[in-house]
PDB file of C-alpha atoms in Angstrom:
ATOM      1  CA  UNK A   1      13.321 -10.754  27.072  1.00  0.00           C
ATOM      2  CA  UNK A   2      16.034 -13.327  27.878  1.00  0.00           C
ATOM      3  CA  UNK A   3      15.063 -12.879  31.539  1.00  0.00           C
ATOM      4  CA  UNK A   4      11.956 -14.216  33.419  1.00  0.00           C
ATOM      5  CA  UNK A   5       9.499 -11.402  34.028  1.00  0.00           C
ATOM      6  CA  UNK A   6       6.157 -11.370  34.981  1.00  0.00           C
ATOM      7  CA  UNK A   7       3.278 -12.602  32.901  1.00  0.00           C
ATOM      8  CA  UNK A   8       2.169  -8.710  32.611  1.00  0.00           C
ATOM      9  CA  UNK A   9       5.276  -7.190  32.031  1.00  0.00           C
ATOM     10  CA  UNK A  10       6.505 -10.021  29.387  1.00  0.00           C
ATOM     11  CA  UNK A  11       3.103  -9.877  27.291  1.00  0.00           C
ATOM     12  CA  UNK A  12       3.795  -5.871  27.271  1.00  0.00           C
ATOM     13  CA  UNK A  13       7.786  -6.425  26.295  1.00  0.00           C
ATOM     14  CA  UNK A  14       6.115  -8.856  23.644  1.00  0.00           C
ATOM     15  CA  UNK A  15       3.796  -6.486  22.128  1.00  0.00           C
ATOM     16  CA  UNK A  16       6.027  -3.667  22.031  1.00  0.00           C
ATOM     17  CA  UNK A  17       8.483  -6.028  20.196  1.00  0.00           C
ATOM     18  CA  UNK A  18       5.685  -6.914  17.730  1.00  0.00           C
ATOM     19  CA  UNK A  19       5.271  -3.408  17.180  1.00  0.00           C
ATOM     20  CA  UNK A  20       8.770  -2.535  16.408  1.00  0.00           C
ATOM     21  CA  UNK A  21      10.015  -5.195  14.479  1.00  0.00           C
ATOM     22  CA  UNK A  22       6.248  -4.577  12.405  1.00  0.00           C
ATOM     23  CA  UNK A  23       7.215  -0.593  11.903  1.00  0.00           C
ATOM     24  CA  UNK A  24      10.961  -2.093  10.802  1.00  0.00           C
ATOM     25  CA  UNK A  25       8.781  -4.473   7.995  1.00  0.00           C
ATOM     26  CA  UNK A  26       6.637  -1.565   6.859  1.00  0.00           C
ATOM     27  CA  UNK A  27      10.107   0.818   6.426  1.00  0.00           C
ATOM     28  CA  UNK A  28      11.712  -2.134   4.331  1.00  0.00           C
ATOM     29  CA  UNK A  29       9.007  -1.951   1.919  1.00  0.00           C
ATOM     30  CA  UNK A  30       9.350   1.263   1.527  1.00  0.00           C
ATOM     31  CA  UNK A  31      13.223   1.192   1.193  1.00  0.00           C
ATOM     32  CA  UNK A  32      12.683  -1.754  -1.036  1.00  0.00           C
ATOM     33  CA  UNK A  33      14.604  -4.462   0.694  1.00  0.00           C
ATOM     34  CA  UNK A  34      11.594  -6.688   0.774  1.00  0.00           C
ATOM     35  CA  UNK A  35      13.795 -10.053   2.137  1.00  0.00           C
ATOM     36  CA  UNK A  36      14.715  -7.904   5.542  1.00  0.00           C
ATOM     37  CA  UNK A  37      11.372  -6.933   5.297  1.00  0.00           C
ATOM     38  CA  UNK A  38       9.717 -10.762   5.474  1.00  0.00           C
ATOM     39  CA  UNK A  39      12.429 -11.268   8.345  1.00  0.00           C
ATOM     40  CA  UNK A  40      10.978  -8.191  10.267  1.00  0.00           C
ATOM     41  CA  UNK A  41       7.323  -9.288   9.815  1.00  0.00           C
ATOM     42  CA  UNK A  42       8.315 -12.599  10.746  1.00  0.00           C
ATOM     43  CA  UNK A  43       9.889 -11.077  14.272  1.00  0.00           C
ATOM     44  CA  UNK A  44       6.828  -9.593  14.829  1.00  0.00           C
ATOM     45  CA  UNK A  45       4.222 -12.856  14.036  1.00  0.00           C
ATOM     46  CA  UNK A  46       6.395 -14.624  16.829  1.00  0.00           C
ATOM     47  CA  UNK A  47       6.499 -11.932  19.247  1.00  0.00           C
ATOM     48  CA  UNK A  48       2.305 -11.007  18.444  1.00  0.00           C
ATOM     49  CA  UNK A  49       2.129 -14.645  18.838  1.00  0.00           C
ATOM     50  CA  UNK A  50       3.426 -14.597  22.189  1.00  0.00           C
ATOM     51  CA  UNK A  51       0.809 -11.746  23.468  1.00  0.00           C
ATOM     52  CA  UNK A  52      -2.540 -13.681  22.515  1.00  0.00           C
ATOM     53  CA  UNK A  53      -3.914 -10.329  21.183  1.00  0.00           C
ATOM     54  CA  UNK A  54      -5.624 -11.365  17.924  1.00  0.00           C
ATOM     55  CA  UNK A  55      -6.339  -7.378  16.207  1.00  0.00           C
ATOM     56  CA  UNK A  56      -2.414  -7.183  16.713  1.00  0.00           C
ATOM     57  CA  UNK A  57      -1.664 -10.340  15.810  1.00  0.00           C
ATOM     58  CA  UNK A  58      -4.146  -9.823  12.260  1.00  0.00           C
ATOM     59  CA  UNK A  59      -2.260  -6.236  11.919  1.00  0.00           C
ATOM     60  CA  UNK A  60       1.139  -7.888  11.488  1.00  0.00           C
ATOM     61  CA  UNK A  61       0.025  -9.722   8.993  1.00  0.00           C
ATOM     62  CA  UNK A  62      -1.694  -7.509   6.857  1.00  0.00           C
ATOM     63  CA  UNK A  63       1.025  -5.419   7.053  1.00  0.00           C
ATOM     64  CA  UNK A  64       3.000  -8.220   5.967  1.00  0.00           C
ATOM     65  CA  UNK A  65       1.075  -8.928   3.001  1.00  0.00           C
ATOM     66  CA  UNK A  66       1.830  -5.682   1.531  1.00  0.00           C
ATOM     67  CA  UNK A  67       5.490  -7.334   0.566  1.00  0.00           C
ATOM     68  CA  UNK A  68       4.298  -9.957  -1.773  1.00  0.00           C
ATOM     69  CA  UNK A  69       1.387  -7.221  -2.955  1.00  0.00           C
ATOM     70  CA  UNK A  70       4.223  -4.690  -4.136  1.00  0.00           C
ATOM     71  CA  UNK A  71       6.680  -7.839  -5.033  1.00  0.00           C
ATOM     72  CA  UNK A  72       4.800  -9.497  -7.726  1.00  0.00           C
ATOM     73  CA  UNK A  73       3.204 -12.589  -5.527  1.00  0.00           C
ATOM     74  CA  UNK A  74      -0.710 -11.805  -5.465  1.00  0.00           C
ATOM     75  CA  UNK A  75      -1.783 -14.917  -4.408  1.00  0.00           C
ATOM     76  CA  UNK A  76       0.779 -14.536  -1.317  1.00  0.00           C
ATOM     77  CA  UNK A  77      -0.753 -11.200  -0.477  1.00  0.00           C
ATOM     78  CA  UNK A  78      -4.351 -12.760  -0.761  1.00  0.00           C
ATOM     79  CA  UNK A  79      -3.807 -15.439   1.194  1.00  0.00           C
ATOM     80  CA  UNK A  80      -2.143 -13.523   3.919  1.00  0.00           C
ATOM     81  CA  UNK A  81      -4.882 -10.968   3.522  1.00  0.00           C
ATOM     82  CA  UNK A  82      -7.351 -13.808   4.262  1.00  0.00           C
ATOM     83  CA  UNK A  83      -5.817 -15.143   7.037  1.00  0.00           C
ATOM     84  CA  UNK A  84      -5.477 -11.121   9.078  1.00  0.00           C
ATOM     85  CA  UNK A  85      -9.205 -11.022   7.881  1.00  0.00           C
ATOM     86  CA  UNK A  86      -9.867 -14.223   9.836  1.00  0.00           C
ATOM     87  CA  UNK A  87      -7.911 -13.365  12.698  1.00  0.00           C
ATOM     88  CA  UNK A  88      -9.347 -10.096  13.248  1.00  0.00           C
ATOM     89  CA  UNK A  89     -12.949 -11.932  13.302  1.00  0.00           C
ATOM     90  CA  UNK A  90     -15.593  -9.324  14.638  1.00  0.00           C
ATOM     91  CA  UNK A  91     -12.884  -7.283  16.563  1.00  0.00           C
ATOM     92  CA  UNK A  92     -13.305  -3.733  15.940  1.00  0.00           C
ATOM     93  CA  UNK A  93      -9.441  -2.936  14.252  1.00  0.00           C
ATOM     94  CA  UNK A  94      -6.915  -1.805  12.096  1.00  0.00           C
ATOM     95  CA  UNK A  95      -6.904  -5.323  10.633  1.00  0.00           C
ATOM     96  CA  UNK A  96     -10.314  -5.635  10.158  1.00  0.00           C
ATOM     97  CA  UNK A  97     -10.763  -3.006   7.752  1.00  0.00           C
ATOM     98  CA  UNK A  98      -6.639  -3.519   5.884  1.00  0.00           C
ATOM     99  CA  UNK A  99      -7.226  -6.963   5.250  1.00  0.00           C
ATOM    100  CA  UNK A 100     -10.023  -6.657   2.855  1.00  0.00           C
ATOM    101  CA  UNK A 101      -8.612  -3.710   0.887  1.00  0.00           C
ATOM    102  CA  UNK A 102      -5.041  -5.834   0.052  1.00  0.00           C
ATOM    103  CA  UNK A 103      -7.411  -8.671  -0.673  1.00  0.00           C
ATOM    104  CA  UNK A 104      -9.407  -6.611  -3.252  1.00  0.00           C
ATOM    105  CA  UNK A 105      -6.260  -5.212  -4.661  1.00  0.00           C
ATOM    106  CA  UNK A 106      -4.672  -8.700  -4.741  1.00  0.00           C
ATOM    107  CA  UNK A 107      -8.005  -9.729  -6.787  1.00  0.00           C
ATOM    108  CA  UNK A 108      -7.633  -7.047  -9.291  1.00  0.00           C
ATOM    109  CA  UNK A 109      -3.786  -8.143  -9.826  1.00  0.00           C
ATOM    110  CA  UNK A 110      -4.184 -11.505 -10.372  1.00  0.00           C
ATOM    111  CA  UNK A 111      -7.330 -10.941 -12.605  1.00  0.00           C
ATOM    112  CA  UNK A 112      -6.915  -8.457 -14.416  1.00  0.00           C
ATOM    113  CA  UNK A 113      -9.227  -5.596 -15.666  1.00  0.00           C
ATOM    114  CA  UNK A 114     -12.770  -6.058 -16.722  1.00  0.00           C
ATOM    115  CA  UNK A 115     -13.515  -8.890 -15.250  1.00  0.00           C
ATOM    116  CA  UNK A 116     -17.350  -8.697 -13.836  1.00  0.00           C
ATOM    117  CA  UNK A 117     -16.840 -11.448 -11.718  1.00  0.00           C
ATOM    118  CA  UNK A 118     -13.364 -10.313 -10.089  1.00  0.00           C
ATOM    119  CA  UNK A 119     -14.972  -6.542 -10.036  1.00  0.00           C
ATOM    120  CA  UNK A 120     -18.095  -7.404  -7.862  1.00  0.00           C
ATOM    121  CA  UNK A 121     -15.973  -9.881  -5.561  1.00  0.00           C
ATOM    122  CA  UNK A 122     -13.185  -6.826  -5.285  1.00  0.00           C
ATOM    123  CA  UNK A 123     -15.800  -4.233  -4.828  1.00  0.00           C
ATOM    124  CA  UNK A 124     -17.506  -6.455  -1.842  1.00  0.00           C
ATOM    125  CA  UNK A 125     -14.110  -6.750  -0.065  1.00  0.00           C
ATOM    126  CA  UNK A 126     -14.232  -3.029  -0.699  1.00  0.00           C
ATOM    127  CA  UNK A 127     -17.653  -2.633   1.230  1.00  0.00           C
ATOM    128  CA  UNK A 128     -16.638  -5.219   4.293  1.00  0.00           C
ATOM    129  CA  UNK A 129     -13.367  -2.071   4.788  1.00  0.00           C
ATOM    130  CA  UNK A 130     -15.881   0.546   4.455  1.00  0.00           C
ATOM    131  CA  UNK A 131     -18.021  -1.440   7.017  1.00  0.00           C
ATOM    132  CA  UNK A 132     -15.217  -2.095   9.491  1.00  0.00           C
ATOM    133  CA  UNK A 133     -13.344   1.070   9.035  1.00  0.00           C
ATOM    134  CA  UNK A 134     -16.721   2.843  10.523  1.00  0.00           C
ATOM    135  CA  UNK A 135     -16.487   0.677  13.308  1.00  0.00           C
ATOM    136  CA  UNK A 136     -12.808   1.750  14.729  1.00  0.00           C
ATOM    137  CA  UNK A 137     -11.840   3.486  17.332  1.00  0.00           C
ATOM    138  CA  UNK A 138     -11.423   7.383  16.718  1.00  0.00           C
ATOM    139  CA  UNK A 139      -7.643   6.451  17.788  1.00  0.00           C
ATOM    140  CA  UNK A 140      -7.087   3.768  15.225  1.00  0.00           C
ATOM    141  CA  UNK A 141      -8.492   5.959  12.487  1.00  0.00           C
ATOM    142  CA  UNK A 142      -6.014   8.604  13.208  1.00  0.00           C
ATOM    143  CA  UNK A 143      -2.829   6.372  13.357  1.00  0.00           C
ATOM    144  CA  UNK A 144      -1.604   5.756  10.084  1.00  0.00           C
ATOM    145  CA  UNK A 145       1.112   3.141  11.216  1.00  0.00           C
ATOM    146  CA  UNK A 146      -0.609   1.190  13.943  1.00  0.00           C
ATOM    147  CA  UNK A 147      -4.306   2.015  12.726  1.00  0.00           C
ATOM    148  CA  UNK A 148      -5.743   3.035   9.775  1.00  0.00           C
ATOM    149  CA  UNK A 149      -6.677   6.715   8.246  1.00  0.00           C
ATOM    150  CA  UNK A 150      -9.299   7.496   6.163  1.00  0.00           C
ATOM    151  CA  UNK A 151      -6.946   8.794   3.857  1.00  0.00           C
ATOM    152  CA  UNK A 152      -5.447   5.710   3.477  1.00  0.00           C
ATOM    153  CA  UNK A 153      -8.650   3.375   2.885  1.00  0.00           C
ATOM    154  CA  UNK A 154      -8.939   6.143   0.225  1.00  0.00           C
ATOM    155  CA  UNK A 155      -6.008   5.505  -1.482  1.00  0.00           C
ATOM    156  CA  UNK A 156      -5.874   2.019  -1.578  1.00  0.00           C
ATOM    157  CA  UNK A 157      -9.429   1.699  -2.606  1.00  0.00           C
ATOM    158  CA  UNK A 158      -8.844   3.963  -5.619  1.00  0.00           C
ATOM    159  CA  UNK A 159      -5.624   1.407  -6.125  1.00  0.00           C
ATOM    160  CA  UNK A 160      -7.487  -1.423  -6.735  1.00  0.00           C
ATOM    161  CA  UNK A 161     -10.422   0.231  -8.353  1.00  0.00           C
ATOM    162  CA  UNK A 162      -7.453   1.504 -11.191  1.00  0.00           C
ATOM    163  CA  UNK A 163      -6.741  -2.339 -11.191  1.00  0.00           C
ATOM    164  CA  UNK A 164      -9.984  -3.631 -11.789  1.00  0.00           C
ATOM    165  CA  UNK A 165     -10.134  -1.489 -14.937  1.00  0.00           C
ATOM    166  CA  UNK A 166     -13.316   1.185 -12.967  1.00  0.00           C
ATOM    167  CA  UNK A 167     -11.133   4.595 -14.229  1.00  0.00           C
ATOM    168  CA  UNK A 168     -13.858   6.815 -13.602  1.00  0.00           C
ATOM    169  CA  UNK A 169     -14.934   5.794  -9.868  1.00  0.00           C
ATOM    170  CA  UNK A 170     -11.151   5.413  -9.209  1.00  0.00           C
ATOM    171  CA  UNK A 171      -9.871   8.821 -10.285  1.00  0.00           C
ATOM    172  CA  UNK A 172     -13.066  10.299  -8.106  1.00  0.00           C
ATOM    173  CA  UNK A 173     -11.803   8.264  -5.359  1.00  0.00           C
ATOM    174  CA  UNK A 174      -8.000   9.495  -5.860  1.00  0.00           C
ATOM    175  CA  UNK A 175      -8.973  12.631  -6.210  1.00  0.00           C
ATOM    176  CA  UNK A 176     -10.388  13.270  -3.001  1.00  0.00           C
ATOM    177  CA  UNK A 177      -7.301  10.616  -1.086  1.00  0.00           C
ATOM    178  CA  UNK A 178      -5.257  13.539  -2.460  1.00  0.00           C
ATOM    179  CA  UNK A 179      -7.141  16.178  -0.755  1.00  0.00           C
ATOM    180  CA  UNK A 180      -6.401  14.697   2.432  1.00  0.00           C
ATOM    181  CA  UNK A 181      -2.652  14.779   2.592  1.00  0.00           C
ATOM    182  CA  UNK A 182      -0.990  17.523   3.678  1.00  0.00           C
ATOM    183  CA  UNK A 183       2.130  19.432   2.585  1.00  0.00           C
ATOM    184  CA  UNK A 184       4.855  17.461   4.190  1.00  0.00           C
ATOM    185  CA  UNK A 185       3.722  13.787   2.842  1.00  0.00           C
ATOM    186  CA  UNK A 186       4.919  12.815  -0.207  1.00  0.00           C
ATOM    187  CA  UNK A 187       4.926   9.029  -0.550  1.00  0.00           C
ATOM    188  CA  UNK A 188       1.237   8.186  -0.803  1.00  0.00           C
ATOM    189  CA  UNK A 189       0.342  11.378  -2.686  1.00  0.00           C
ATOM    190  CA  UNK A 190       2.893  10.285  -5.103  1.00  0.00           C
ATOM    191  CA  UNK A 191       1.565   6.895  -5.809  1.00  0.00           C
ATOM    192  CA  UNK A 192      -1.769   8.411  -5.682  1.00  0.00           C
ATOM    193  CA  UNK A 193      -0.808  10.735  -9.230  1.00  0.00           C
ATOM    194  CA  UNK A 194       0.722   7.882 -11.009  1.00  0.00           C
ATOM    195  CA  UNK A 195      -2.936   5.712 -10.358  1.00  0.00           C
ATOM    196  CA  UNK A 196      -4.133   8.765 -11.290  1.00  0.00           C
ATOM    197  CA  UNK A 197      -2.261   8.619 -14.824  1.00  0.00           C
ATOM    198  CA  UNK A 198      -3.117   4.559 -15.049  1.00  0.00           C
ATOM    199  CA  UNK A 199      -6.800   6.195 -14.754  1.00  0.00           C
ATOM    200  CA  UNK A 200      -6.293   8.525 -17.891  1.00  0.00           C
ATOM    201  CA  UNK A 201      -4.795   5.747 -19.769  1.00  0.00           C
ATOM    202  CA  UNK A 202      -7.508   3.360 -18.956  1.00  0.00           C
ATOM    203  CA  UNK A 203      -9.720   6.723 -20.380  1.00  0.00           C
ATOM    204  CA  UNK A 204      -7.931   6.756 -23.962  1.00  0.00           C
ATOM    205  CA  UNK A 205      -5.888  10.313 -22.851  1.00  0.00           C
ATOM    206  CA  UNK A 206      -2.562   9.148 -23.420  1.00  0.00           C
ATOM    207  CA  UNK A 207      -1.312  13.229 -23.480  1.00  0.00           C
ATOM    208  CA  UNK A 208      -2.978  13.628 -20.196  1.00  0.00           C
ATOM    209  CA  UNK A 209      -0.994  10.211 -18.339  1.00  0.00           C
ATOM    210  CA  UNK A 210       2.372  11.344 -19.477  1.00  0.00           C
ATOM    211  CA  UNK A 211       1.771  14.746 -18.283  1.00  0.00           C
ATOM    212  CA  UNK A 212       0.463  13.745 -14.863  1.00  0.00           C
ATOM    213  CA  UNK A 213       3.525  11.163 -14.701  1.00  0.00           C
ATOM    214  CA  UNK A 214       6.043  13.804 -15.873  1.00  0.00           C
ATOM    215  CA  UNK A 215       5.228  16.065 -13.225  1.00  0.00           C
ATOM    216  CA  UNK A 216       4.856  14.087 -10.630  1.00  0.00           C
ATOM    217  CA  UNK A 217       8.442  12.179 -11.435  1.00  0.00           C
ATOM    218  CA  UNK A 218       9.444  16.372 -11.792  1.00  0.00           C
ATOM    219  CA  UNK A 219       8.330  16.659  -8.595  1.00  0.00           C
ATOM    220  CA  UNK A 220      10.628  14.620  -6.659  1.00  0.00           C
ATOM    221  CA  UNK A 221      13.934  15.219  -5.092  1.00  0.00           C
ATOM    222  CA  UNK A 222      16.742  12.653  -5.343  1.00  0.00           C
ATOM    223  CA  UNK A 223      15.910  11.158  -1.710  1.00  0.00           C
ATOM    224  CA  UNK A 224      12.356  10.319  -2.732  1.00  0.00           C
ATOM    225  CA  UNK A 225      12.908   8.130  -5.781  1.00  0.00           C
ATOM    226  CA  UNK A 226      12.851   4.559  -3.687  1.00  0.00           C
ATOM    227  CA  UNK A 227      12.494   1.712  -6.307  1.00  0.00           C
ATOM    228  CA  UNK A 228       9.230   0.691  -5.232  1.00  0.00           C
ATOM    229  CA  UNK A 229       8.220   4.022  -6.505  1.00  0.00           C
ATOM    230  CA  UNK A 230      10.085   4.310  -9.370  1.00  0.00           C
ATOM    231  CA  UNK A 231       8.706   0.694 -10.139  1.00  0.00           C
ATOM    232  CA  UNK A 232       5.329   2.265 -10.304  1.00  0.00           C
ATOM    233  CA  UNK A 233       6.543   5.373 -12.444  1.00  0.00           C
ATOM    234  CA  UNK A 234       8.376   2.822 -14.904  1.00  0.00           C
ATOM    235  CA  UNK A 235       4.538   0.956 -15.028  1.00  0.00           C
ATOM    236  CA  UNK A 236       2.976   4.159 -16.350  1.00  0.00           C
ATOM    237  CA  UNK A 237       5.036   4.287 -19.738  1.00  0.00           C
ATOM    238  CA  UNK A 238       4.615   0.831 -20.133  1.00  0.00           C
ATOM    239  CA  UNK A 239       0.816   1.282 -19.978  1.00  0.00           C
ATOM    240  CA  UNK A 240       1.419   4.259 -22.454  1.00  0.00           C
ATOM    241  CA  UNK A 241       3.449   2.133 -25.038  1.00  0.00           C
ATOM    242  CA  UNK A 242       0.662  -0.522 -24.942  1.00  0.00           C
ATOM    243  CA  UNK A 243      -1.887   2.319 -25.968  1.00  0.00           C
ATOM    244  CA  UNK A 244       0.237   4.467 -27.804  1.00  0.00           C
ATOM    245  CA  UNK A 245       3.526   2.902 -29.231  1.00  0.00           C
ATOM    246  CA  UNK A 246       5.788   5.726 -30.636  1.00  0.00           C
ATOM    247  CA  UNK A 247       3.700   8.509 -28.753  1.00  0.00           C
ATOM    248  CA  UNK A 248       6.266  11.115 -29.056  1.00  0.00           C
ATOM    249  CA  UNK A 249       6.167  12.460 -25.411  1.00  0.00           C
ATOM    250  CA  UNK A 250       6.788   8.997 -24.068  1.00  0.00           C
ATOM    251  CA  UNK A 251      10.338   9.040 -25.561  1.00  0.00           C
ATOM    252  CA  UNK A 252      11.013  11.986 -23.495  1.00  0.00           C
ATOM    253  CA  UNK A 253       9.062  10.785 -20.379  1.00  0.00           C
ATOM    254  CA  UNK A 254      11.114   7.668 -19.943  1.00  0.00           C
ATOM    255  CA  UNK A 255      14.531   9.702 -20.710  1.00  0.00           C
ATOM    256  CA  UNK A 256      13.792  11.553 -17.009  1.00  0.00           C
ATOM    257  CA  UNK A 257      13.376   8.280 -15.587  1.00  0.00           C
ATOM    258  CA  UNK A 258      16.508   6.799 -16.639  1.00  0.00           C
ATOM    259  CA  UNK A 259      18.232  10.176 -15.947  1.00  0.00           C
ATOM    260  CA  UNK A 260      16.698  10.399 -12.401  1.00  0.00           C
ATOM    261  CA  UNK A 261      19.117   8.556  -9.956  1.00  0.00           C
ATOM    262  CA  UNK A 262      17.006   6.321  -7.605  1.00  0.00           C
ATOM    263  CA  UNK A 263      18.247   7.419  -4.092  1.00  0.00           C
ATOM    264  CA  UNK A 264      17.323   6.084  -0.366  1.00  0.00           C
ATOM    265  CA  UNK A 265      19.199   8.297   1.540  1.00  0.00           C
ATOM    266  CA  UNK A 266      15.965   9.473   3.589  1.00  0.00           C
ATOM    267  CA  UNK A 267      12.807   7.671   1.280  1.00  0.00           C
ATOM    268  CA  UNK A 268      10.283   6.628   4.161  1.00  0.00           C
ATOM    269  CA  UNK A 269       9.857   9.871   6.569  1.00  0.00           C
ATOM    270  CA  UNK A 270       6.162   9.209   5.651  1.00  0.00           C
ATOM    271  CA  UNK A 271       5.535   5.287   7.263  1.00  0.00           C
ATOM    272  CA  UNK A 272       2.022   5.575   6.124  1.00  0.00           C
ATOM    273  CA  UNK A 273       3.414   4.715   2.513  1.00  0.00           C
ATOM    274  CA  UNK A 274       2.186   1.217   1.139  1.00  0.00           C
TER     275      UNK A 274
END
């Protein structure tokens, strides 16, 4: 890169850079060190920059905004989520159908539950992903890192649908994100079960939540406790102690949290994650 190269081979070095230093963002998040994770995603805005390719350039960035989504900075993650939207423009991408979905989900965070207002401008971000998803290339919609699946747009739709307070459509939704994983992934079908609790919460079945949560948490080997993760776990019996202060399983349920050991040894050998 320090060396002059051809226009063609410098915008491929470029890309491929954008690429890389995007993947490195998306494994910070997952590891939880989201400060090496904005440097990462900053790497890769310069080097997109540098190629002119605007569905790249709008994929950095919505992968970007998933650290201030997961972080606590919703208005961060919808503005960034805005601006891959806009970048993206009519292209057929990744982008295209990402940045809506983290701009719903930012909505439903900053908003809170029950909302009509925030639900129907969510749920319209929700249809403009449906809409664009449809659109991709067979390619993109099998690359969970550098496209996006269909089990993904499941999951994250059924995230911010949990948010926005809709239980019932979300745990459908979930529910059938779930089917779609297989065997070996673990990170996304484990955030998928703790919505899944938020959803009996939101449904008055306390019992239900904590049992979902404890076996999921159960579930779990040492190396796949990342914070982010355990963050979300954590969430779940606060939800519970809103609803149900002094509910006698939550005792025990947030005992096993404390007692599981949050480990990073090997937490990200499934990139979709986030």
């Amino acid at each position: 890169m320090e060396r002059r190269q051809p226009v063609d081979l410098q915008e491929r070095l470029c890309r491929m850079a954008a690429q890389l230093a995007g993947l490195s963002g998306m494994i910070m998040v997952n590891l939880g060190d989201h400060r090496l994770a904005r440097s990462f995603f900053r790497t890769g805005r310069t080097a997109a920059d540098e190629t002119g390719d605007r569905a790249l350039r709008a994929w950095v960035i919505a992968r970007e905004a998933l650290v201030p989504l997961y972080y606590g900075d919703p208005r961060e993650a919808l503005n960034l989520a805005k601006k891959s939207r806009d970048l993206a423009g009519q292209t057929p991408c990744a982008a295209q159908a990402m940045a809506p979905v983290v701009e719903a989900r930012a909505l439903a965070m900053m908003s809170g539950s029950g909302k009509k207002d925030v639900v129907d401008q969510a749920k319209r971000a929700l249809s403009r992903a449906r809409a664009a998803f449809s659109q991709m290339t067979a390619a993109d919609q099998d690359d969970s890192t550098f496209g996006y699946t269909e089990r993904q747009l499941y999951f994250h739709q059924g995230d911010a649908l949990v948010k926005l307070g809709q239980a019932m459509e979300a745990d459908l939704i979930l529910e059938q994100a779930l089917t779609k994983y297989g065997p070996t992934d673990w990170l996304d079908p484990t955030f998928i079960k703790f919505d899944r609790a938020q959803c009996k919460i939101l449904e008055g079945d306390v019992d239900e939540a904590l049992e979902i949560a404890q076996r999921t948490i159960s579930g779990l080997d040492d190396a796949c406790r990342p914070d982010i993760l355990m963050q979300r776990a954590h969430e779940v019996g606060k939800q519970v102690e809103v609803r149900a202060p002094g509910h006698p399983k939550l005792k025990i349920y947030m005992e096993s949290l404390r007692s599981r050991s949050t480990s990073t040894e090997d937490p990200v050998a499934d990139r979709s994650g986030t």
